[in-house]
């Protein structure tokens, strides 16, 4: 990712100096590197880690229902992502490892007056390996400009689950789509070939995100990518679609129209994508967790770990 112009829409912001601390100042360029690998007994270990502020690691957790998996909760001592922040995350899983990477809390993109904030995420999953990259939601505060780019390189016989949930402000305070710009792009490759690309670009000032055909009455938007190039995408999609359909019906019985979700196959039979819309973050994350649980059951014969907020 080019630090000054990751996306054409952000070029005007890049020219705006940050008075408090420039983009290259200490604490503005966070970096996180994680590498997982399985040993000869099949047990996954965190074999390399590097964290530079604002990222922090407190070791690994062994709470995953998969007996050989390893889990990392990424922490941050900062109150949120500020203007001029540039974060880079690299995660690799190899040698048949099974890894789960998430965050300890939601990522809060703070109000901005100048420049923008960006995150560049690169995920690599080697042969026979599996990665769950399912962070907590991103909350985009008023006047924020935020760009996120995710790249996944997955071996043909590997699998991955990547989640992304965006909350358009502090909804309990009445904030809703008061940010300036939010862009999230995702590209997936296997053996050098592009399997699919996906993008979300929200600019409330240029077009109403609540218009019919966009998000309508809903505020929170979530996506779950289940990437499994060598699996039967159609049957995997049917299983996940049935699961989120049942979950939606159960939720609607208690609170009608709180959230909706559906699943469909990805291009090039790469796997399945699940889209969810809801009024609250917990409604959307609940639906996506059900989809994740079903996907893990299909791919690994064991469900997803329970989240602390679900």
mmCIF file of C-alpha atoms in Angstrom:
data_model
loop_
_atom_site.group_PDB
_atom_site.id
_atom_site.type_symbol
_atom_site.label_atom_id
_atom_site.label_comp_id
_atom_site.label_asym_id
_atom_site.label_seq_id
_atom_site.Cartn_x
_atom_site.Cartn_y
_atom_site.Cartn_z
ATOM 1 C CA UNK A 1 0.000 0.000 0.000
ATOM 2 C CA UNK A 2 1.391 3.371 -0.952
ATOM 3 C CA UNK A 3 1.329 5.443 2.216
ATOM 4 C CA UNK A 4 0.392 8.699 0.447
ATOM 5 C CA UNK A 5 -2.214 7.455 -2.055
ATOM 6 C CA UNK A 6 -3.697 4.034 -1.351
ATOM 7 C CA UNK A 7 -6.863 4.896 -3.291
ATOM 8 C CA UNK A 8 -7.593 7.741 -5.739
ATOM 9 C CA UNK A 9 -10.381 9.089 -3.520
ATOM 10 C CA UNK A 10 -7.853 9.589 -0.701
ATOM 11 C CA UNK A 11 -5.294 11.594 -2.681
ATOM 12 C CA UNK A 12 -6.715 14.992 -1.618
ATOM 13 C CA UNK A 13 -6.620 13.922 2.033
ATOM 14 C CA UNK A 14 -2.990 12.755 1.757
ATOM 15 C CA UNK A 15 -1.845 16.312 1.020
ATOM 16 C CA UNK A 16 -3.261 17.595 4.310
ATOM 17 C CA UNK A 17 -0.577 17.822 7.039
ATOM 18 C CA UNK A 18 -1.342 16.458 10.483
ATOM 19 C CA UNK A 19 -0.359 19.174 12.998
ATOM 20 C CA UNK A 20 -0.214 16.975 16.103
ATOM 21 C CA UNK A 21 2.165 14.367 14.665
ATOM 22 C CA UNK A 22 3.083 13.693 11.033
ATOM 23 C CA UNK A 23 2.198 10.451 9.321
ATOM 24 C CA UNK A 24 5.712 9.064 9.776
ATOM 25 C CA UNK A 25 6.011 9.971 13.474
ATOM 26 C CA UNK A 26 6.514 7.263 16.121
ATOM 27 C CA UNK A 27 3.214 5.687 17.081
ATOM 28 C CA UNK A 28 1.583 6.566 13.751
ATOM 29 C CA UNK A 29 2.939 3.652 11.709
ATOM 30 C CA UNK A 30 1.787 0.541 13.536
ATOM 31 C CA UNK A 31 2.971 -2.853 12.381
ATOM 32 C CA UNK A 32 1.935 -6.390 13.316
ATOM 33 C CA UNK A 33 3.508 -9.592 11.999
ATOM 34 C CA UNK A 34 2.275 -13.061 12.979
ATOM 35 C CA UNK A 35 3.408 -16.439 11.660
ATOM 36 C CA UNK A 36 1.835 -19.768 12.655
ATOM 37 C CA UNK A 37 2.989 -23.290 11.838
ATOM 38 C CA UNK A 38 2.088 -26.810 12.912
ATOM 39 C CA UNK A 39 4.722 -29.090 14.438
ATOM 40 C CA UNK A 40 5.239 -32.754 13.592
ATOM 41 C CA UNK A 41 2.375 -33.698 15.933
ATOM 42 C CA UNK A 42 -0.026 -31.328 14.170
ATOM 43 C CA UNK A 43 -0.170 -28.784 16.995
ATOM 44 C CA UNK A 44 -0.126 -25.171 15.804
ATOM 45 C CA UNK A 45 2.280 -22.682 17.358
ATOM 46 C CA UNK A 46 2.910 -18.969 16.985
ATOM 47 C CA UNK A 47 6.440 -19.209 15.586
ATOM 48 C CA UNK A 48 7.042 -15.508 14.973
ATOM 49 C CA UNK A 49 5.508 -12.295 16.237
ATOM 50 C CA UNK A 50 6.373 -8.640 15.987
ATOM 51 C CA UNK A 51 4.230 -5.777 17.253
ATOM 52 C CA UNK A 52 4.882 -2.054 17.017
ATOM 53 C CA UNK A 53 2.638 0.547 18.678
ATOM 54 C CA UNK A 54 -0.325 0.733 18.661
ATOM 55 C CA UNK A 55 -0.416 -3.069 18.418
ATOM 56 C CA UNK A 56 0.243 -5.217 21.479
ATOM 57 C CA UNK A 57 0.295 -8.970 22.090
ATOM 58 C CA UNK A 58 -0.075 -10.811 25.382
ATOM 59 C CA UNK A 59 0.714 -14.269 24.082
ATOM 60 C CA UNK A 60 -1.652 -16.896 22.734
ATOM 61 C CA UNK A 61 -4.860 -18.469 23.984
ATOM 62 C CA UNK A 62 -5.826 -22.143 23.786
ATOM 63 C CA UNK A 63 -9.603 -21.759 23.941
ATOM 64 C CA UNK A 64 -10.394 -22.800 20.349
ATOM 65 C CA UNK A 65 -12.602 -25.922 20.109
ATOM 66 C CA UNK A 66 -10.193 -27.302 17.515
ATOM 67 C CA UNK A 67 -7.613 -29.293 19.524
ATOM 68 C CA UNK A 68 -4.647 -28.217 17.359
ATOM 69 C CA UNK A 69 -5.540 -24.556 16.814
ATOM 70 C CA UNK A 70 -3.839 -21.452 18.191
ATOM 71 C CA UNK A 71 -5.516 -18.119 18.935
ATOM 72 C CA UNK A 72 -4.188 -14.563 19.132
ATOM 73 C CA UNK A 73 -6.141 -11.561 20.407
ATOM 74 C CA UNK A 74 -4.568 -8.367 19.061
ATOM 75 C CA UNK A 75 -4.700 -5.539 21.593
ATOM 76 C CA UNK A 76 -4.176 -1.782 21.415
ATOM 77 C CA UNK A 77 -3.455 0.664 24.253
ATOM 78 C CA UNK A 78 -4.764 3.559 22.125
ATOM 79 C CA UNK A 79 -8.299 4.898 22.295
ATOM 80 C CA UNK A 80 -8.757 4.445 18.563
ATOM 81 C CA UNK A 81 -7.392 5.028 15.080
ATOM 82 C CA UNK A 82 -6.501 8.703 14.566
ATOM 83 C CA UNK A 83 -5.894 10.909 11.545
ATOM 84 C CA UNK A 84 -2.561 10.140 9.925
ATOM 85 C CA UNK A 85 -2.368 6.589 11.289
ATOM 86 C CA UNK A 86 -1.031 3.932 8.928
ATOM 87 C CA UNK A 87 -1.285 0.324 10.121
ATOM 88 C CA UNK A 88 0.197 -2.763 8.464
ATOM 89 C CA UNK A 89 -0.767 -6.320 9.415
ATOM 90 C CA UNK A 90 0.823 -9.487 8.035
ATOM 91 C CA UNK A 91 -0.463 -12.936 9.050
ATOM 92 C CA UNK A 92 0.922 -16.221 7.733
ATOM 93 C CA UNK A 93 -0.209 -19.786 8.462
ATOM 94 C CA UNK A 94 1.833 -22.706 7.109
ATOM 95 C CA UNK A 95 2.707 -26.386 7.517
ATOM 96 C CA UNK A 96 -0.910 -27.402 8.081
ATOM 97 C CA UNK A 97 -1.499 -24.973 10.934
ATOM 98 C CA UNK A 98 -4.903 -23.817 12.190
ATOM 99 C CA UNK A 99 -4.938 -20.222 13.470
ATOM 100 C CA UNK A 100 -7.516 -17.730 14.703
ATOM 101 C CA UNK A 101 -6.665 -14.021 14.804
ATOM 102 C CA UNK A 102 -9.069 -11.459 16.222
ATOM 103 C CA UNK A 103 -9.100 -8.207 18.200
ATOM 104 C CA UNK A 104 -9.832 -7.656 21.849
ATOM 105 C CA UNK A 105 -12.391 -4.922 21.147
ATOM 106 C CA UNK A 106 -13.930 -2.930 18.322
ATOM 107 C CA UNK A 107 -11.652 -0.699 16.259
ATOM 108 C CA UNK A 108 -12.769 2.907 16.748
ATOM 109 C CA UNK A 109 -11.912 5.240 13.870
ATOM 110 C CA UNK A 110 -11.852 8.648 15.541
ATOM 111 C CA UNK A 111 -13.176 11.975 14.266
ATOM 112 C CA UNK A 112 -10.761 13.663 11.842
ATOM 113 C CA UNK A 113 -10.045 17.185 10.604
ATOM 114 C CA UNK A 114 -7.122 16.384 8.283
ATOM 115 C CA UNK A 115 -5.586 13.545 6.316
ATOM 116 C CA UNK A 116 -6.989 10.010 6.816
ATOM 117 C CA UNK A 117 -6.277 6.650 8.469
ATOM 118 C CA UNK A 118 -5.482 3.408 6.684
ATOM 119 C CA UNK A 119 -4.929 -0.278 7.388
ATOM 120 C CA UNK A 120 -3.117 -2.665 5.043
ATOM 121 C CA UNK A 121 -3.766 -6.349 5.843
ATOM 122 C CA UNK A 122 -1.965 -9.228 4.105
ATOM 123 C CA UNK A 123 -3.029 -12.810 4.867
ATOM 124 C CA UNK A 124 -1.193 -15.892 3.611
ATOM 125 C CA UNK A 125 -2.454 -19.459 4.119
ATOM 126 C CA UNK A 126 -0.178 -22.291 3.023
ATOM 127 C CA UNK A 127 -0.961 -25.803 1.869
ATOM 128 C CA UNK A 128 -3.246 -27.764 4.198
ATOM 129 C CA UNK A 129 -3.585 -24.802 6.578
ATOM 130 C CA UNK A 130 -6.560 -22.799 7.854
ATOM 131 C CA UNK A 131 -6.916 -19.198 9.048
ATOM 132 C CA UNK A 132 -9.799 -17.450 10.765
ATOM 133 C CA UNK A 133 -9.284 -13.674 10.577
ATOM 134 C CA UNK A 134 -12.414 -12.344 12.266
ATOM 135 C CA UNK A 135 -11.778 -9.040 14.093
ATOM 136 C CA UNK A 136 -14.388 -7.144 16.089
ATOM 137 C CA UNK A 137 -16.358 -4.434 14.202
ATOM 138 C CA UNK A 138 -14.938 -1.165 12.917
ATOM 139 C CA UNK A 139 -16.822 1.866 14.310
ATOM 140 C CA UNK A 140 -16.446 4.918 12.053
ATOM 141 C CA UNK A 141 -16.933 8.190 13.949
ATOM 142 C CA UNK A 142 -18.166 11.524 12.481
ATOM 143 C CA UNK A 143 -15.954 13.153 9.808
ATOM 144 C CA UNK A 144 -13.619 10.135 9.702
ATOM 145 C CA UNK A 145 -11.833 9.059 6.526
ATOM 146 C CA UNK A 146 -10.771 5.422 6.642
ATOM 147 C CA UNK A 147 -9.277 3.098 4.052
ATOM 148 C CA UNK A 148 -8.791 -0.636 4.563
ATOM 149 C CA UNK A 149 -7.188 -3.022 2.115
ATOM 150 C CA UNK A 150 -7.147 -6.789 2.676
ATOM 151 C CA UNK A 151 -5.268 -9.276 0.520
ATOM 152 C CA UNK A 152 -5.558 -13.026 0.922
ATOM 153 C CA UNK A 153 -3.183 -15.501 -0.741
ATOM 154 C CA UNK A 154 -4.504 -19.020 -0.156
ATOM 155 C CA UNK A 155 -3.105 -22.338 -1.377
ATOM 156 C CA UNK A 156 -5.583 -24.413 -3.419
ATOM 157 C CA UNK A 157 -5.988 -26.989 -0.639
ATOM 158 C CA UNK A 158 -6.044 -24.408 2.168
ATOM 159 C CA UNK A 159 -9.084 -22.663 3.681
ATOM 160 C CA UNK A 160 -9.746 -19.290 5.290
ATOM 161 C CA UNK A 161 -12.561 -17.323 6.906
ATOM 162 C CA UNK A 162 -12.293 -13.525 6.793
ATOM 163 C CA UNK A 163 -14.850 -11.281 8.491
ATOM 164 C CA UNK A 164 -15.512 -7.552 8.253
ATOM 165 C CA UNK A 165 -18.220 -5.535 10.049
ATOM 166 C CA UNK A 166 -18.609 -1.744 9.775
ATOM 167 C CA UNK A 167 -20.697 0.338 12.202
ATOM 168 C CA UNK A 168 -21.452 3.881 10.918
ATOM 169 C CA UNK A 169 -20.896 5.755 14.172
ATOM 170 C CA UNK A 170 -21.811 5.506 17.838
ATOM 171 C CA UNK A 171 -25.399 4.480 17.205
ATOM 172 C CA UNK A 172 -26.450 4.806 20.860
ATOM 173 C CA UNK A 173 -25.567 8.511 20.644
ATOM 174 C CA UNK A 174 -27.637 9.011 17.525
ATOM 175 C CA UNK A 175 -24.657 9.068 15.140
ATOM 176 C CA UNK A 176 -25.419 7.402 11.827
ATOM 177 C CA UNK A 177 -23.430 7.819 8.628
ATOM 178 C CA UNK A 178 -21.803 11.063 9.779
ATOM 179 C CA UNK A 179 -18.340 9.995 8.591
ATOM 180 C CA UNK A 180 -16.795 11.436 5.425
ATOM 181 C CA UNK A 181 -15.523 8.339 3.614
ATOM 182 C CA UNK A 182 -15.121 4.623 4.246
ATOM 183 C CA UNK A 183 -13.471 2.266 1.752
ATOM 184 C CA UNK A 184 -12.711 -1.417 2.252
ATOM 185 C CA UNK A 185 -11.252 -3.528 -0.548
ATOM 186 C CA UNK A 186 -10.592 -7.271 -0.489
ATOM 187 C CA UNK A 187 -8.709 -9.333 -3.088
ATOM 188 C CA UNK A 188 -8.091 -13.073 -3.004
ATOM 189 C CA UNK A 189 -5.418 -14.939 -5.000
ATOM 190 C CA UNK A 190 -4.453 -18.593 -5.298
ATOM 191 C CA UNK A 191 -1.369 -19.859 -7.130
ATOM 192 C CA UNK A 192 -0.928 -16.386 -8.584
ATOM 193 C CA UNK A 193 -4.443 -16.252 -10.036
ATOM 194 C CA UNK A 194 -7.043 -13.725 -8.924
ATOM 195 C CA UNK A 195 -10.075 -15.592 -7.577
ATOM 196 C CA UNK A 196 -12.247 -12.613 -6.704
ATOM 197 C CA UNK A 197 -12.327 -8.993 -5.578
ATOM 198 C CA UNK A 198 -14.820 -7.160 -3.401
ATOM 199 C CA UNK A 199 -15.186 -3.527 -2.375
ATOM 200 C CA UNK A 200 -17.280 -1.336 -0.099
ATOM 201 C CA UNK A 201 -17.186 2.426 -0.700
ATOM 202 C CA UNK A 202 -19.438 4.623 1.428
ATOM 203 C CA UNK A 203 -19.476 8.420 1.088
ATOM 204 C CA UNK A 204 -22.612 9.714 2.855
ATOM 205 C CA UNK A 205 -22.185 13.260 1.511
ATOM 206 C CA UNK A 206 -22.285 12.040 -2.109
ATOM 207 C CA UNK A 207 -25.086 9.517 -1.795
ATOM 208 C CA UNK A 208 -27.481 8.356 0.892
ATOM 209 C CA UNK A 209 -26.341 4.938 2.212
ATOM 210 C CA UNK A 210 -29.856 4.417 3.582
ATOM 211 C CA UNK A 211 -31.419 4.610 0.126
ATOM 212 C CA UNK A 212 -33.294 1.560 -1.209
ATOM 213 C CA UNK A 213 -30.900 -0.834 -2.873
ATOM 214 C CA UNK A 214 -27.975 0.291 -0.698
ATOM 215 C CA UNK A 215 -28.570 -0.344 3.014
ATOM 216 C CA UNK A 216 -32.143 0.809 3.319
ATOM 217 C CA UNK A 217 -33.385 1.017 6.887
ATOM 218 C CA UNK A 218 -30.323 -0.757 8.279
ATOM 219 C CA UNK A 219 -27.163 0.771 9.712
ATOM 220 C CA UNK A 220 -24.647 -2.026 10.289
ATOM 221 C CA UNK A 221 -23.101 -3.935 7.388
ATOM 222 C CA UNK A 222 -21.154 -7.176 7.691
ATOM 223 C CA UNK A 223 -19.432 -9.609 5.338
ATOM 224 C CA UNK A 224 -17.943 -13.045 5.909
ATOM 225 C CA UNK A 225 -15.766 -14.657 3.238
ATOM 226 C CA UNK A 226 -15.376 -18.431 3.441
ATOM 227 C CA UNK A 227 -12.563 -19.281 1.031
ATOM 228 C CA UNK A 228 -12.095 -22.948 0.120
ATOM 229 C CA UNK A 229 -10.946 -23.366 -3.502
ATOM 230 C CA UNK A 230 -11.002 -27.176 -3.534
ATOM 231 C CA UNK A 231 -14.335 -27.633 -1.723
ATOM 232 C CA UNK A 232 -17.772 -27.927 -3.306
ATOM 233 C CA UNK A 233 -18.799 -24.266 -3.220
ATOM 234 C CA UNK A 234 -22.468 -24.948 -4.018
ATOM 235 C CA UNK A 235 -23.025 -27.404 -1.165
ATOM 236 C CA UNK A 236 -21.022 -25.220 1.233
ATOM 237 C CA UNK A 237 -23.137 -22.218 0.255
ATOM 238 C CA UNK A 238 -26.375 -24.168 0.774
ATOM 239 C CA UNK A 239 -25.305 -25.296 4.241
ATOM 240 C CA UNK A 240 -24.296 -21.794 5.337
ATOM 241 C CA UNK A 241 -27.358 -20.176 3.751
ATOM 242 C CA UNK A 242 -29.668 -22.584 5.598
ATOM 243 C CA UNK A 243 -27.881 -21.868 8.866
ATOM 244 C CA UNK A 244 -28.093 -18.072 8.609
ATOM 245 C CA UNK A 245 -31.682 -18.398 7.390
ATOM 246 C CA UNK A 246 -32.589 -20.360 10.496
ATOM 247 C CA UNK A 247 -30.705 -17.864 12.662
ATOM 248 C CA UNK A 248 -32.538 -14.958 11.019
ATOM 249 C CA UNK A 249 -35.904 -16.648 11.548
ATOM 250 C CA UNK A 250 -35.138 -17.288 15.221
ATOM 251 C CA UNK A 251 -34.074 -13.667 15.734
ATOM 252 C CA UNK A 252 -37.107 -12.350 13.860
ATOM 253 C CA UNK A 253 -39.412 -14.270 16.178
ATOM 254 C CA UNK A 254 -38.145 -12.107 19.055
ATOM 255 C CA UNK A 255 -37.379 -8.838 17.233
ATOM 256 C CA UNK A 256 -38.682 -8.669 13.664
ATOM 257 C CA UNK A 257 -36.535 -6.931 11.039
ATOM 258 C CA UNK A 258 -33.543 -6.535 13.347
ATOM 259 C CA UNK A 259 -31.162 -8.169 10.887
ATOM 260 C CA UNK A 260 -31.032 -10.054 7.610
ATOM 261 C CA UNK A 261 -28.358 -12.277 6.056
ATOM 262 C CA UNK A 262 -27.851 -14.523 3.051
ATOM 263 C CA UNK A 263 -25.053 -16.573 1.487
ATOM 264 C CA UNK A 264 -23.983 -17.197 -2.104
ATOM 265 C CA UNK A 265 -21.033 -18.719 -3.938
ATOM 266 C CA UNK A 266 -17.961 -16.670 -4.776
ATOM 267 C CA UNK A 267 -16.612 -16.320 -8.347
ATOM 268 C CA UNK A 268 -14.409 -19.127 -9.673
ATOM 269 C CA UNK A 269 -15.902 -21.523 -7.092
ATOM 270 C CA UNK A 270 -13.573 -19.970 -4.538
ATOM 271 C CA UNK A 271 -16.019 -20.468 -1.676
ATOM 272 C CA UNK A 272 -18.911 -18.550 -0.139
ATOM 273 C CA UNK A 273 -19.686 -14.961 0.810
ATOM 274 C CA UNK A 274 -22.224 -14.039 3.490
ATOM 275 C CA UNK A 275 -23.755 -10.547 3.632
ATOM 276 C CA UNK A 276 -25.593 -9.265 6.689
ATOM 277 C CA UNK A 277 -27.455 -6.060 7.484
ATOM 278 C CA UNK A 278 -28.811 -5.039 10.869
ATOM 279 C CA UNK A 279 -29.797 -2.232 13.203
ATOM 280 C CA UNK A 280 -27.193 -3.169 15.826
ATOM 281 C CA UNK A 281 -23.666 -4.535 15.685
ATOM 282 C CA UNK A 282 -24.553 -7.498 17.899
ATOM 283 C CA UNK A 283 -27.335 -8.559 15.522
ATOM 284 C CA UNK A 284 -24.978 -8.608 12.553
ATOM 285 C CA UNK A 285 -22.081 -10.247 14.390
ATOM 286 C CA UNK A 286 -24.492 -12.881 15.721
ATOM 287 C CA UNK A 287 -25.578 -13.836 12.207
ATOM 288 C CA UNK A 288 -22.016 -13.886 10.917
ATOM 289 C CA UNK A 289 -20.920 -16.000 13.875
ATOM 290 C CA UNK A 290 -23.587 -18.555 12.967
ATOM 291 C CA UNK A 291 -22.257 -18.598 9.404
ATOM 292 C CA UNK A 292 -18.679 -18.915 10.674
ATOM 293 C CA UNK A 293 -19.682 -21.772 12.976
ATOM 294 C CA UNK A 294 -21.325 -23.629 10.092
ATOM 295 C CA UNK A 295 -18.341 -23.015 7.826
ATOM 296 C CA UNK A 296 -15.881 -24.342 10.385
ATOM 297 C CA UNK A 297 -18.060 -27.401 10.948
ATOM 298 C CA UNK A 298 -17.995 -28.086 7.210
ATOM 299 C CA UNK A 299 -14.290 -27.350 6.740
ATOM 300 C CA UNK A 300 -12.702 -28.517 10.011
ATOM 301 C CA UNK A 301 -15.383 -30.756 11.555
ATOM 302 C CA UNK A 302 -15.499 -28.440 14.570
ATOM 303 C CA UNK A 303 -17.435 -25.215 15.163
ATOM 304 C CA UNK A 304 -16.213 -21.679 15.689
ATOM 305 C CA UNK A 305 -14.974 -20.466 19.075
ATOM 306 C CA UNK A 306 -17.453 -18.491 21.145
ATOM 307 C CA UNK A 307 -16.873 -14.743 21.041
ATOM 308 C CA UNK A 308 -16.875 -12.749 24.248
ATOM 309 C CA UNK A 309 -19.581 -10.422 22.910
ATOM 310 C CA UNK A 310 -21.933 -12.982 21.354
#
